Amino acid sequence: MTYAYDPEITPWLDLFPNGPFADVHELRAMGEAAVRGGLPVYEPDIPIGIHDASVPGPDGAPDVMVRVYAPAERDGLLPGLLFLHGGGFIMGSVEQFDATATRIAAEVGTVVVSVGYRLAPEHPFPAGLEDCYAALAWTAKSASELGIDPDRLGIAGESAGGGLAAAVTLLARDRGGPPLCFQYLGVPELDDRLQTPSMRTYDDVPLWNSRATQASWDCYLGEGRRAATDVSPYAAPARAQDLSALPPAFISACQYDPFRDEDIDYAQRLAHADVPTELALYPGVLHGGLTPESAVGRRVLADMLAALRRGLGTQGS
């Protein structure tokens, strides 16, 4: 089909992978090609201290690797942010999102804990989710050591990481876990049922489409489990019946993203549950919206930073 893409992204369309993304091998090949093309680089205007740590994993599971980013010069406690990388539950890494985490630490003025959670299909649900929750528990327990204000601890994620962030937020509420003050869900992957109009329509868009999404859920839930009646809402937060008593949320969605409608629906349901919720829908762009040299790409980035500043109660650097 022909789509009314933002004119500023059209020169980049032929550079984006275009599938068909039939299985985990094709998806990982896409991710590896992106890494070979070079990871984003960000040079902060202020010194940022970065160190890796190994934190206790879920019961019976390995420790979880986290990378901590924090302004080197600080005056008192800073807010904290658990950051969960994207990658369809099956790829991605802390290293690939190093520039994003560094930028958030520098420009929002927060301690960022980026989580190296286990990936499917080798480690299907709930392995990655429990790793993320274990990292949240460690971050809250270590708040004093990390220089984090425990009353300003938030969570953020992109794509599958956004879905994991929504799920961790539900877990924290239901388990009486560390209280979260804010959730940033960037183009989150929330619904395994794949029945929304945007999911049914966008099976041919580049970068990420509904066929990639199907492969992603099959890996995360296990073959034959996608769209089963008993899929946990902690795997697919769109299935959660009760969205009350959750922290304020910012959700982003993109016009030509198969996740568009599930993201909009989740924002609406949060609002109906009396959760303060902002929704940003970006026109003419693909999953994520971040295209070099485009005005909408710069807007997506600026909106993310502004939302995090509001949600964490900081004016940034």
PDB file of C-alpha atoms in Angstrom:
ATOM      1  CA  MET A   1       0.000   0.000   0.000  1.00  0.00           C
ATOM      2  CA  THR A   2       0.956   3.653  -0.324  1.00  0.00           C
ATOM      3  CA  TYR A   3       1.102   5.688   2.854  1.00  0.00           C
ATOM      4  CA  ALA A   4       1.274   9.433   3.490  1.00  0.00           C
ATOM      5  CA  TYR A   5       4.650   9.354   5.178  1.00  0.00           C
ATOM      6  CA  ASP A   6       6.160  12.549   6.526  1.00  0.00           C
ATOM      7  CA  PRO A   7       8.114  13.969   3.550  1.00  0.00           C
ATOM      8  CA  GLU A   8      11.199  14.368   5.726  1.00  0.00           C
ATOM      9  CA  ILE A   9      11.445  10.611   6.331  1.00  0.00           C
ATOM     10  CA  THR A  10      10.899   9.449   2.756  1.00  0.00           C
ATOM     11  CA  PRO A  11      14.613   9.679   1.820  1.00  0.00           C
ATOM     12  CA  TRP A  12      15.310   7.179   4.609  1.00  0.00           C
ATOM     13  CA  LEU A  13      12.647   4.603   3.779  1.00  0.00           C
ATOM     14  CA  ASP A  14      14.830   2.559   1.430  1.00  0.00           C
ATOM     15  CA  LEU A  15      17.475   2.327   4.162  1.00  0.00           C
ATOM     16  CA  PHE A  16      15.107   0.706   6.647  1.00  0.00           C
ATOM     17  CA  PRO A  17      14.778  -3.103   6.728  1.00  0.00           C
ATOM     18  CA  ASN A  18      11.559  -4.267   5.150  1.00  0.00           C
ATOM     19  CA  GLY A  19      11.080  -7.850   6.245  1.00  0.00           C
ATOM     20  CA  PRO A  20       9.143 -10.013   5.926  1.00  0.00           C
ATOM     21  CA  PHE A  21      10.606 -10.727   9.408  1.00  0.00           C
ATOM     22  CA  ALA A  22       9.161 -14.233   9.456  1.00  0.00           C
ATOM     23  CA  ASP A  23      11.077 -15.523  12.471  1.00  0.00           C
ATOM     24  CA  VAL A  24      13.592 -14.766  15.190  1.00  0.00           C
ATOM     25  CA  HIS A  25      16.545 -15.316  12.849  1.00  0.00           C
ATOM     26  CA  GLU A  26      15.396 -12.620  10.420  1.00  0.00           C
ATOM     27  CA  LEU A  27      14.637 -10.217  13.236  1.00  0.00           C
ATOM     28  CA  ARG A  28      18.004 -10.720  14.877  1.00  0.00           C
ATOM     29  CA  ALA A  29      19.741 -10.346  11.528  1.00  0.00           C
ATOM     30  CA  MET A  30      18.008  -6.981  11.201  1.00  0.00           C
ATOM     31  CA  GLY A  31      19.210  -5.973  14.650  1.00  0.00           C
ATOM     32  CA  GLU A  32      22.762  -7.087  13.940  1.00  0.00           C
ATOM     33  CA  ALA A  33      22.788  -5.126  10.678  1.00  0.00           C
ATOM     34  CA  ALA A  34      21.703  -2.023  12.559  1.00  0.00           C
ATOM     35  CA  VAL A  35      24.540  -2.470  15.046  1.00  0.00           C
ATOM     36  CA  ARG A  36      27.053  -2.927  12.222  1.00  0.00           C
ATOM     37  CA  GLY A  37      25.831   0.348  10.791  1.00  0.00           C
ATOM     38  CA  GLY A  38      26.999   2.065  13.968  1.00  0.00           C
ATOM     39  CA  LEU A  39      25.340   2.820  17.277  1.00  0.00           C
ATOM     40  CA  PRO A  40      24.021   6.310  18.057  1.00  0.00           C
ATOM     41  CA  VAL A  41      26.545   8.590  19.710  1.00  0.00           C
ATOM     42  CA  TYR A  42      25.782  11.237  22.295  1.00  0.00           C
ATOM     43  CA  GLU A  43      28.298  13.534  23.957  1.00  0.00           C
ATOM     44  CA  PRO A  44      26.844  15.061  27.136  1.00  0.00           C
ATOM     45  CA  ASP A  45      27.570  18.639  28.125  1.00  0.00           C
ATOM     46  CA  ILE A  46      28.202  17.556  31.707  1.00  0.00           C
ATOM     47  CA  PRO A  47      30.277  14.689  33.120  1.00  0.00           C
ATOM     48  CA  ILE A  48      28.275  11.472  33.456  1.00  0.00           C
ATOM     49  CA  GLY A  49      29.555   8.646  35.606  1.00  0.00           C
ATOM     50  CA  ILE A  50      28.822   5.197  34.186  1.00  0.00           C
ATOM     51  CA  HIS A  51      29.376   1.835  35.839  1.00  0.00           C
ATOM     52  CA  ASP A  52      28.086  -1.722  35.507  1.00  0.00           C
ATOM     53  CA  ALA A  53      26.746  -3.784  38.367  1.00  0.00           C
ATOM     54  CA  SER A  54      25.499  -7.335  38.854  1.00  0.00           C
ATOM     55  CA  VAL A  55      22.344  -7.413  40.933  1.00  0.00           C
ATOM     56  CA  PRO A  56      20.478 -10.366  42.471  1.00  0.00           C
ATOM     57  CA  GLY A  57      18.172 -11.975  39.940  1.00  0.00           C
ATOM     58  CA  PRO A  58      14.837 -13.702  40.505  1.00  0.00           C
ATOM     59  CA  ASP A  59      14.828 -16.802  42.722  1.00  0.00           C
ATOM     60  CA  GLY A  60      16.770 -19.584  41.041  1.00  0.00           C
ATOM     61  CA  ALA A  61      17.872 -17.352  38.144  1.00  0.00           C
ATOM     62  CA  PRO A  62      21.198 -15.711  37.302  1.00  0.00           C
ATOM     63  CA  ASP A  63      22.149 -12.249  38.459  1.00  0.00           C
ATOM     64  CA  VAL A  64      21.005  -9.348  36.281  1.00  0.00           C
ATOM     65  CA  MET A  65      23.450  -6.952  34.669  1.00  0.00           C
ATOM     66  CA  VAL A  66      22.588  -3.267  35.000  1.00  0.00           C
ATOM     67  CA  ARG A  67      24.404  -0.144  33.859  1.00  0.00           C
ATOM     68  CA  VAL A  68      24.083   2.941  36.038  1.00  0.00           C
ATOM     69  CA  TYR A  69      24.368   6.458  34.599  1.00  0.00           C
ATOM     70  CA  ALA A  70      24.505   9.477  36.903  1.00  0.00           C
ATOM     71  CA  PRO A  71      25.603  13.106  36.712  1.00  0.00           C
ATOM     72  CA  ALA A  72      29.078  13.221  38.244  1.00  0.00           C
ATOM     73  CA  GLU A  73      28.393  16.545  39.940  1.00  0.00           C
ATOM     74  CA  ARG A  74      25.242  16.661  41.977  1.00  0.00           C
ATOM     75  CA  ASP A  75      23.717  18.568  44.845  1.00  0.00           C
ATOM     76  CA  GLY A  76      21.686  16.189  46.982  1.00  0.00           C
ATOM     77  CA  LEU A  77      19.533  13.276  45.908  1.00  0.00           C
ATOM     78  CA  LEU A  78      18.348  12.903  42.320  1.00  0.00           C
ATOM     79  CA  PRO A  79      15.322  11.100  40.920  1.00  0.00           C
ATOM     80  CA  GLY A  80      15.900   7.575  39.639  1.00  0.00           C
ATOM     81  CA  LEU A  81      14.734   5.947  36.428  1.00  0.00           C
ATOM     82  CA  LEU A  82      14.683   2.249  35.577  1.00  0.00           C
ATOM     83  CA  PHE A  83      15.207   2.068  31.799  1.00  0.00           C
ATOM     84  CA  LEU A  84      14.211  -0.974  29.717  1.00  0.00           C
ATOM     85  CA  HIS A  85      15.587  -1.273  26.187  1.00  0.00           C
ATOM     86  CA  GLY A  86      13.588  -2.218  23.118  1.00  0.00           C
ATOM     87  CA  GLY A  87      14.053  -5.111  20.718  1.00  0.00           C
ATOM     88  CA  GLY A  88      10.835  -7.115  20.455  1.00  0.00           C
ATOM     89  CA  PHE A  89      11.692  -9.150  23.587  1.00  0.00           C
ATOM     90  CA  ILE A  90      14.267 -11.034  21.482  1.00  0.00           C
ATOM     91  CA  MET A  91      17.115  -8.605  20.779  1.00  0.00           C
ATOM     92  CA  GLY A  92      18.560  -5.286  21.887  1.00  0.00           C
ATOM     93  CA  SER A  93      20.977  -4.563  24.694  1.00  0.00           C
ATOM     94  CA  VAL A  94      22.101  -2.009  27.222  1.00  0.00           C
ATOM     95  CA  GLU A  95      24.926  -1.056  24.851  1.00  0.00           C
ATOM     96  CA  GLN A  96      22.565  -0.304  21.964  1.00  0.00           C
ATOM     97  CA  PHE A  97      20.653   2.190  24.119  1.00  0.00           C
ATOM     98  CA  ASP A  98      23.732   3.684  25.765  1.00  0.00           C
ATOM     99  CA  ALA A  99      23.261   7.045  24.030  1.00  0.00           C
ATOM    100  CA  THR A 100      19.624   7.281  25.117  1.00  0.00           C
ATOM    101  CA  ALA A 101      20.391   6.460  28.738  1.00  0.00           C
ATOM    102  CA  THR A 102      23.312   8.895  28.809  1.00  0.00           C
ATOM    103  CA  ARG A 103      21.168  11.654  27.333  1.00  0.00           C
ATOM    104  CA  ILE A 104      18.422  11.101  29.905  1.00  0.00           C
ATOM    105  CA  ALA A 105      20.909  11.214  32.773  1.00  0.00           C
ATOM    106  CA  ALA A 106      22.462  14.422  31.455  1.00  0.00           C
ATOM    107  CA  GLU A 107      19.454  16.340  30.171  1.00  0.00           C
ATOM    108  CA  VAL A 108      16.812  15.240  32.662  1.00  0.00           C
ATOM    109  CA  GLY A 109      19.165  15.203  35.632  1.00  0.00           C
ATOM    110  CA  THR A 110      18.491  11.735  36.970  1.00  0.00           C
ATOM    111  CA  VAL A 111      20.175   8.463  37.871  1.00  0.00           C
ATOM    112  CA  VAL A 112      19.366   5.948  35.128  1.00  0.00           C
ATOM    113  CA  VAL A 113      19.531   2.189  35.745  1.00  0.00           C
ATOM    114  CA  SER A 114      19.477   0.390  32.388  1.00  0.00           C
ATOM    115  CA  VAL A 115      18.630  -3.312  32.602  1.00  0.00           C
ATOM    116  CA  GLY A 116      20.220  -6.172  30.644  1.00  0.00           C
ATOM    117  CA  TYR A 117      17.260  -8.527  30.941  1.00  0.00           C
ATOM    118  CA  ARG A 118      17.180 -12.050  29.478  1.00  0.00           C
ATOM    119  CA  LEU A 119      15.835 -12.389  25.946  1.00  0.00           C
ATOM    120  CA  ALA A 120      13.382 -14.779  24.282  1.00  0.00           C
ATOM    121  CA  PRO A 121      13.049 -17.334  22.800  1.00  0.00           C
ATOM    122  CA  GLU A 122      15.897 -18.793  24.862  1.00  0.00           C
ATOM    123  CA  HIS A 123      14.295 -17.220  27.932  1.00  0.00           C
ATOM    124  CA  PRO A 124      10.540 -16.778  27.345  1.00  0.00           C
ATOM    125  CA  PHE A 125       8.099 -14.977  29.614  1.00  0.00           C
ATOM    126  CA  PRO A 126       8.358 -14.399  32.520  1.00  0.00           C
ATOM    127  CA  ALA A 127      12.190 -14.456  32.552  1.00  0.00           C
ATOM    128  CA  GLY A 128      12.829 -10.981  31.134  1.00  0.00           C
ATOM    129  CA  LEU A 129      10.005  -9.434  33.134  1.00  0.00           C
ATOM    130  CA  GLU A 130      11.238 -10.928  36.404  1.00  0.00           C
ATOM    131  CA  ASP A 131      14.760  -9.671  35.646  1.00  0.00           C
ATOM    132  CA  CYS A 132      13.360  -6.164  35.236  1.00  0.00           C
ATOM    133  CA  TYR A 133      11.395  -6.421  38.470  1.00  0.00           C
ATOM    134  CA  ALA A 134      14.487  -7.686  40.299  1.00  0.00           C
ATOM    135  CA  ALA A 135      16.405  -4.670  38.972  1.00  0.00           C
ATOM    136  CA  LEU A 136      13.649  -2.363  40.231  1.00  0.00           C
ATOM    137  CA  ALA A 137      13.780  -3.973  43.677  1.00  0.00           C
ATOM    138  CA  TRP A 138      17.577  -3.574  43.760  1.00  0.00           C
ATOM    139  CA  THR A 139      17.374   0.048  42.638  1.00  0.00           C
ATOM    140  CA  ALA A 140      14.887   0.897  45.379  1.00  0.00           C
ATOM    141  CA  LYS A 141      16.895  -0.985  48.013  1.00  0.00           C
ATOM    142  CA  SER A 142      20.101   0.736  46.867  1.00  0.00           C
ATOM    143  CA  ALA A 143      18.574   4.205  46.567  1.00  0.00           C
ATOM    144  CA  SER A 144      20.774   5.751  49.242  1.00  0.00           C
ATOM    145  CA  GLU A 145      23.955   4.266  47.764  1.00  0.00           C
ATOM    146  CA  LEU A 146      22.961   5.383  44.269  1.00  0.00           C
ATOM    147  CA  GLY A 147      21.997   8.883  45.403  1.00  0.00           C
ATOM    148  CA  ILE A 148      18.340   8.399  44.433  1.00  0.00           C
ATOM    149  CA  ASP A 149      15.363  10.060  46.088  1.00  0.00           C
ATOM    150  CA  PRO A 150      13.117   7.017  46.785  1.00  0.00           C
ATOM    151  CA  ASP A 151      10.012   9.175  46.395  1.00  0.00           C
ATOM    152  CA  ARG A 152      11.005  10.012  42.805  1.00  0.00           C
ATOM    153  CA  LEU A 153      11.620   6.629  41.239  1.00  0.00           C
ATOM    154  CA  GLY A 154      10.179   6.144  37.761  1.00  0.00           C
ATOM    155  CA  ILE A 155      10.293   3.632  34.928  1.00  0.00           C
ATOM    156  CA  ALA A 156      10.697   4.030  31.178  1.00  0.00           C
ATOM    157  CA  GLY A 157      10.938   1.792  28.155  1.00  0.00           C
ATOM    158  CA  GLU A 158      10.828   1.811  24.379  1.00  0.00           C
ATOM    159  CA  SER A 159       8.846  -0.647  22.225  1.00  0.00           C
ATOM    160  CA  ALA A 160       9.086  -4.072  23.913  1.00  0.00           C
ATOM    161  CA  GLY A 161      10.815  -2.220  26.734  1.00  0.00           C
ATOM    162  CA  GLY A 162       7.729  -0.025  26.983  1.00  0.00           C
ATOM    163  CA  GLY A 163       5.585  -3.138  27.293  1.00  0.00           C
ATOM    164  CA  LEU A 164       7.908  -4.460  29.985  1.00  0.00           C
ATOM    165  CA  ALA A 165       7.756  -1.091  31.770  1.00  0.00           C
ATOM    166  CA  ALA A 166       3.952  -1.265  31.800  1.00  0.00           C
ATOM    167  CA  ALA A 167       4.113  -4.832  33.117  1.00  0.00           C
ATOM    168  CA  VAL A 168       6.643  -4.001  35.844  1.00  0.00           C
ATOM    169  CA  THR A 169       4.395  -1.126  36.900  1.00  0.00           C
ATOM    170  CA  LEU A 170       1.476  -3.555  37.255  1.00  0.00           C
ATOM    171  CA  LEU A 171       3.671  -6.001  39.188  1.00  0.00           C
ATOM    172  CA  ALA A 172       4.901  -3.300  41.556  1.00  0.00           C
ATOM    173  CA  ARG A 173       1.300  -2.358  42.351  1.00  0.00           C
ATOM    174  CA  ASP A 174       0.087  -5.933  42.777  1.00  0.00           C
ATOM    175  CA  ARG A 175       3.087  -7.203  44.752  1.00  0.00           C
ATOM    176  CA  GLY A 176       3.266  -4.173  46.991  1.00  0.00           C
ATOM    177  CA  GLY A 177       6.683  -3.521  45.514  1.00  0.00           C
ATOM    178  CA  PRO A 178       8.690  -0.322  45.221  1.00  0.00           C
ATOM    179  CA  PRO A 179       6.376   2.645  44.596  1.00  0.00           C
ATOM    180  CA  LEU A 180       6.794   4.303  41.216  1.00  0.00           C
ATOM    181  CA  CYS A 181       6.076   7.977  40.631  1.00  0.00           C
ATOM    182  CA  PHE A 182       5.888   7.866  36.820  1.00  0.00           C
ATOM    183  CA  GLN A 183       5.811   5.544  33.809  1.00  0.00           C
ATOM    184  CA  TYR A 184       7.075   6.525  30.353  1.00  0.00           C
ATOM    185  CA  LEU A 185       5.873   4.074  27.710  1.00  0.00           C
ATOM    186  CA  GLY A 186       7.454   4.812  24.344  1.00  0.00           C
ATOM    187  CA  VAL A 187       5.542   3.111  21.483  1.00  0.00           C
ATOM    188  CA  PRO A 188       4.951   0.129  23.805  1.00  0.00           C
ATOM    189  CA  GLU A 189       4.320  -3.459  22.704  1.00  0.00           C
ATOM    190  CA  LEU A 190       1.289  -4.363  24.808  1.00  0.00           C
ATOM    191  CA  ASP A 191      -1.080  -6.816  23.121  1.00  0.00           C
ATOM    192  CA  ASP A 192      -0.374 -10.335  21.849  1.00  0.00           C
ATOM    193  CA  ARG A 193      -3.796 -10.725  20.200  1.00  0.00           C
ATOM    194  CA  LEU A 194      -2.851  -8.644  17.103  1.00  0.00           C
ATOM    195  CA  GLN A 195      -6.448  -7.686  16.323  1.00  0.00           C
ATOM    196  CA  THR A 196      -6.413  -3.882  16.177  1.00  0.00           C
ATOM    197  CA  PRO A 197      -6.935  -2.107  12.834  1.00  0.00           C
ATOM    198  CA  SER A 198      -3.366  -0.793  12.802  1.00  0.00           C
ATOM    199  CA  MET A 199      -1.968  -4.246  13.498  1.00  0.00           C
ATOM    200  CA  ARG A 200      -4.038  -5.854  10.767  1.00  0.00           C
ATOM    201  CA  THR A 201      -3.175  -3.106   8.266  1.00  0.00           C
ATOM    202  CA  TYR A 202       0.541  -2.443   8.673  1.00  0.00           C
ATOM    203  CA  ASP A 203       2.008  -5.753   7.596  1.00  0.00           C
ATOM    204  CA  ASP A 204       4.110  -4.139   4.864  1.00  0.00           C
ATOM    205  CA  VAL A 205       5.647  -1.055   6.470  1.00  0.00           C
ATOM    206  CA  PRO A 206       9.435  -1.006   6.878  1.00  0.00           C
ATOM    207  CA  LEU A 207      11.406  -1.068  10.123  1.00  0.00           C
ATOM    208  CA  TRP A 208       8.770  -2.933  12.175  1.00  0.00           C
ATOM    209  CA  ASN A 209       5.448  -4.360  11.004  1.00  0.00           C
ATOM    210  CA  SER A 210       2.731  -6.768  12.105  1.00  0.00           C
ATOM    211  CA  ARG A 211       4.632  -9.798  10.800  1.00  0.00           C
ATOM    212  CA  ALA A 212       7.591  -8.860  12.974  1.00  0.00           C
ATOM    213  CA  THR A 213       5.212  -8.420  15.892  1.00  0.00           C
ATOM    214  CA  GLN A 214       3.776 -11.910  15.428  1.00  0.00           C
ATOM    215  CA  ALA A 215       7.251 -13.447  15.452  1.00  0.00           C
ATOM    216  CA  SER A 216       8.127 -11.383  18.515  1.00  0.00           C
ATOM    217  CA  TRP A 217       5.144 -12.615  20.554  1.00  0.00           C
ATOM    218  CA  ASP A 218       5.633 -16.220  19.432  1.00  0.00           C
ATOM    219  CA  CYS A 219       9.160 -16.065  20.834  1.00  0.00           C
ATOM    220  CA  TYR A 220       8.191 -14.305  24.053  1.00  0.00           C
ATOM    221  CA  LEU A 221       5.163 -16.434  24.955  1.00  0.00           C
ATOM    222  CA  GLY A 222       6.221 -19.703  23.345  1.00  0.00           C
ATOM    223  CA  GLU A 223       5.020 -21.263  20.122  1.00  0.00           C
ATOM    224  CA  GLY A 224       1.251 -21.642  20.061  1.00  0.00           C
ATOM    225  CA  ARG A 225       0.675 -19.432  23.112  1.00  0.00           C
ATOM    226  CA  ARG A 226       0.020 -16.119  21.334  1.00  0.00           C
ATOM    227  CA  ALA A 227      -3.637 -15.066  21.637  1.00  0.00           C
ATOM    228  CA  ALA A 228      -4.421 -17.934  24.037  1.00  0.00           C
ATOM    229  CA  THR A 229      -7.212 -17.136  26.456  1.00  0.00           C
ATOM    230  CA  ASP A 230      -4.998 -17.466  29.532  1.00  0.00           C
ATOM    231  CA  VAL A 231      -2.081 -15.205  28.541  1.00  0.00           C
ATOM    232  CA  SER A 232      -1.030 -13.240  31.610  1.00  0.00           C
ATOM    233  CA  PRO A 233      -1.609  -9.481  31.733  1.00  0.00           C
ATOM    234  CA  TYR A 234       1.947  -9.253  33.047  1.00  0.00           C
ATOM    235  CA  ALA A 235       3.038 -10.581  29.643  1.00  0.00           C
ATOM    236  CA  ALA A 236       0.572  -8.483  27.634  1.00  0.00           C
ATOM    237  CA  PRO A 237      -0.527  -5.474  29.733  1.00  0.00           C
ATOM    238  CA  ALA A 238      -3.359  -4.670  27.296  1.00  0.00           C
ATOM    239  CA  ARG A 239      -5.114  -7.690  28.854  1.00  0.00           C
ATOM    240  CA  ALA A 240      -5.073  -6.188  32.369  1.00  0.00           C
ATOM    241  CA  GLN A 241      -8.611  -5.640  33.630  1.00  0.00           C
ATOM    242  CA  ASP A 242      -7.714  -3.212  36.412  1.00  0.00           C
ATOM    243  CA  LEU A 243      -5.520  -0.207  35.594  1.00  0.00           C
ATOM    244  CA  SER A 244      -6.368   1.776  38.716  1.00  0.00           C
ATOM    245  CA  ALA A 245      -3.855   2.990  41.309  1.00  0.00           C
ATOM    246  CA  LEU A 246      -1.015   3.165  38.794  1.00  0.00           C
ATOM    247  CA  PRO A 247       1.449   6.072  38.540  1.00  0.00           C
ATOM    248  CA  PRO A 248       0.998   8.904  36.028  1.00  0.00           C
ATOM    249  CA  ALA A 249       1.853   7.912  32.488  1.00  0.00           C
ATOM    250  CA  PHE A 250       3.150   9.349  29.231  1.00  0.00           C
ATOM    251  CA  ILE A 251       2.519   7.173  26.170  1.00  0.00           C
ATOM    252  CA  SER A 252       3.759   7.804  22.648  1.00  0.00           C
ATOM    253  CA  ALA A 253       2.333   6.334  19.447  1.00  0.00           C
ATOM    254  CA  CYS A 254       3.177   6.678  15.755  1.00  0.00           C
ATOM    255  CA  GLN A 255       0.778   6.803  12.810  1.00  0.00           C
ATOM    256  CA  TYR A 256       2.262   3.992  10.715  1.00  0.00           C
ATOM    257  CA  ASP A 257       3.154   1.707  13.589  1.00  0.00           C
ATOM    258  CA  PRO A 258       1.253  -1.580  14.074  1.00  0.00           C
ATOM    259  CA  PHE A 259       1.253  -0.784  17.830  1.00  0.00           C
ATOM    260  CA  ARG A 260      -0.575   2.521  17.282  1.00  0.00           C
ATOM    261  CA  ASP A 261      -4.088   1.450  18.240  1.00  0.00           C
ATOM    262  CA  GLU A 262      -3.133  -0.667  21.269  1.00  0.00           C
ATOM    263  CA  ASP A 263      -1.069   2.262  22.570  1.00  0.00           C
ATOM    264  CA  ILE A 264      -3.944   4.708  22.138  1.00  0.00           C
ATOM    265  CA  ASP A 265      -6.359   2.260  23.752  1.00  0.00           C
ATOM    266  CA  TYR A 266      -4.064   1.709  26.747  1.00  0.00           C
ATOM    267  CA  ALA A 267      -3.790   5.482  27.263  1.00  0.00           C
ATOM    268  CA  GLN A 268      -7.579   5.808  27.129  1.00  0.00           C
ATOM    269  CA  ARG A 269      -8.062   3.009  29.626  1.00  0.00           C
ATOM    270  CA  LEU A 270      -5.515   4.509  32.013  1.00  0.00           C
ATOM    271  CA  ALA A 271      -7.357   7.828  31.819  1.00  0.00           C
ATOM    272  CA  HIS A 272     -10.692   6.091  32.499  1.00  0.00           C
ATOM    273  CA  ALA A 273      -9.059   4.477  35.548  1.00  0.00           C
ATOM    274  CA  ASP A 274      -8.260   7.975  36.887  1.00  0.00           C
ATOM    275  CA  VAL A 275      -4.540   7.668  36.123  1.00  0.00           C
ATOM    276  CA  PRO A 276      -3.126  11.024  34.950  1.00  0.00           C
ATOM    277  CA  THR A 277      -2.133  10.190  31.377  1.00  0.00           C
ATOM    278  CA  GLU A 278      -0.600  12.044  28.443  1.00  0.00           C
ATOM    279  CA  LEU A 279      -0.716  10.654  24.917  1.00  0.00           C
ATOM    280  CA  ALA A 280       1.391  11.875  22.010  1.00  0.00           C
ATOM    281  CA  LEU A 281       0.513  10.630  18.496  1.00  0.00           C
ATOM    282  CA  TYR A 282       3.095  11.482  15.856  1.00  0.00           C
ATOM    283  CA  PRO A 283       1.861  11.806  12.260  1.00  0.00           C
ATOM    284  CA  GLY A 284       3.437  10.325   9.178  1.00  0.00           C
ATOM    285  CA  VAL A 285       6.119   8.246  10.884  1.00  0.00           C
ATOM    286  CA  LEU A 286       7.028   4.627  11.524  1.00  0.00           C
ATOM    287  CA  HIS A 287       7.562   2.729  14.771  1.00  0.00           C
ATOM    288  CA  GLY A 288       9.549   4.885  17.176  1.00  0.00           C
ATOM    289  CA  GLY A 289       9.384   8.039  15.079  1.00  0.00           C
ATOM    290  CA  LEU A 290      13.090   8.753  15.393  1.00  0.00           C
ATOM    291  CA  THR A 291      14.418   9.500  11.915  1.00  0.00           C
ATOM    292  CA  PRO A 292      17.664  11.484  11.531  1.00  0.00           C
ATOM    293  CA  GLU A 293      17.289  15.097  10.462  1.00  0.00           C
ATOM    294  CA  SER A 294      13.482  15.110  10.666  1.00  0.00           C
ATOM    295  CA  ALA A 295      11.506  17.667  12.616  1.00  0.00           C
ATOM    296  CA  VAL A 296       9.170  15.006  13.988  1.00  0.00           C
ATOM    297  CA  GLY A 297      12.169  12.949  15.152  1.00  0.00           C
ATOM    298  CA  ARG A 298      13.485  15.942  17.078  1.00  0.00           C
ATOM    299  CA  ARG A 299      10.017  16.471  18.504  1.00  0.00           C
ATOM    300  CA  VAL A 300       9.757  12.852  19.711  1.00  0.00           C
ATOM    301  CA  LEU A 301      13.072  13.245  21.524  1.00  0.00           C
ATOM    302  CA  ALA A 302      12.168  16.633  23.031  1.00  0.00           C
ATOM    303  CA  ASP A 303       8.786  15.320  24.191  1.00  0.00           C
ATOM    304  CA  MET A 304      10.431  12.314  25.876  1.00  0.00           C
ATOM    305  CA  LEU A 305      12.856  14.495  27.812  1.00  0.00           C
ATOM    306  CA  ALA A 306      10.149  16.983  28.795  1.00  0.00           C
ATOM    307  CA  ALA A 307       7.813  14.207  29.946  1.00  0.00           C
ATOM    308  CA  LEU A 308      10.546  12.651  32.072  1.00  0.00           C
ATOM    309  CA  ARG A 309      11.365  16.008  33.652  1.00  0.00           C
ATOM    310  CA  ARG A 310       7.721  16.513  34.570  1.00  0.00           C
ATOM    311  CA  GLY A 311       7.200  12.985  35.754  1.00  0.00           C
ATOM    312  CA  LEU A 312      10.357  12.862  37.874  1.00  0.00           C
ATOM    313  CA  GLY A 313      10.044  16.407  39.170  1.00  0.00           C
ATOM    314  CA  THR A 314      13.233  17.889  37.755  1.00  0.00           C
ATOM    315  CA  GLN A 315      14.007  20.709  35.398  1.00  0.00           C
ATOM    316  CA  GLY A 316      17.026  18.838  34.032  1.00  0.00           C
ATOM    317  CA  SER A 317      20.440  20.314  33.467  1.00  0.00           C
TER     318      SER A 317
END
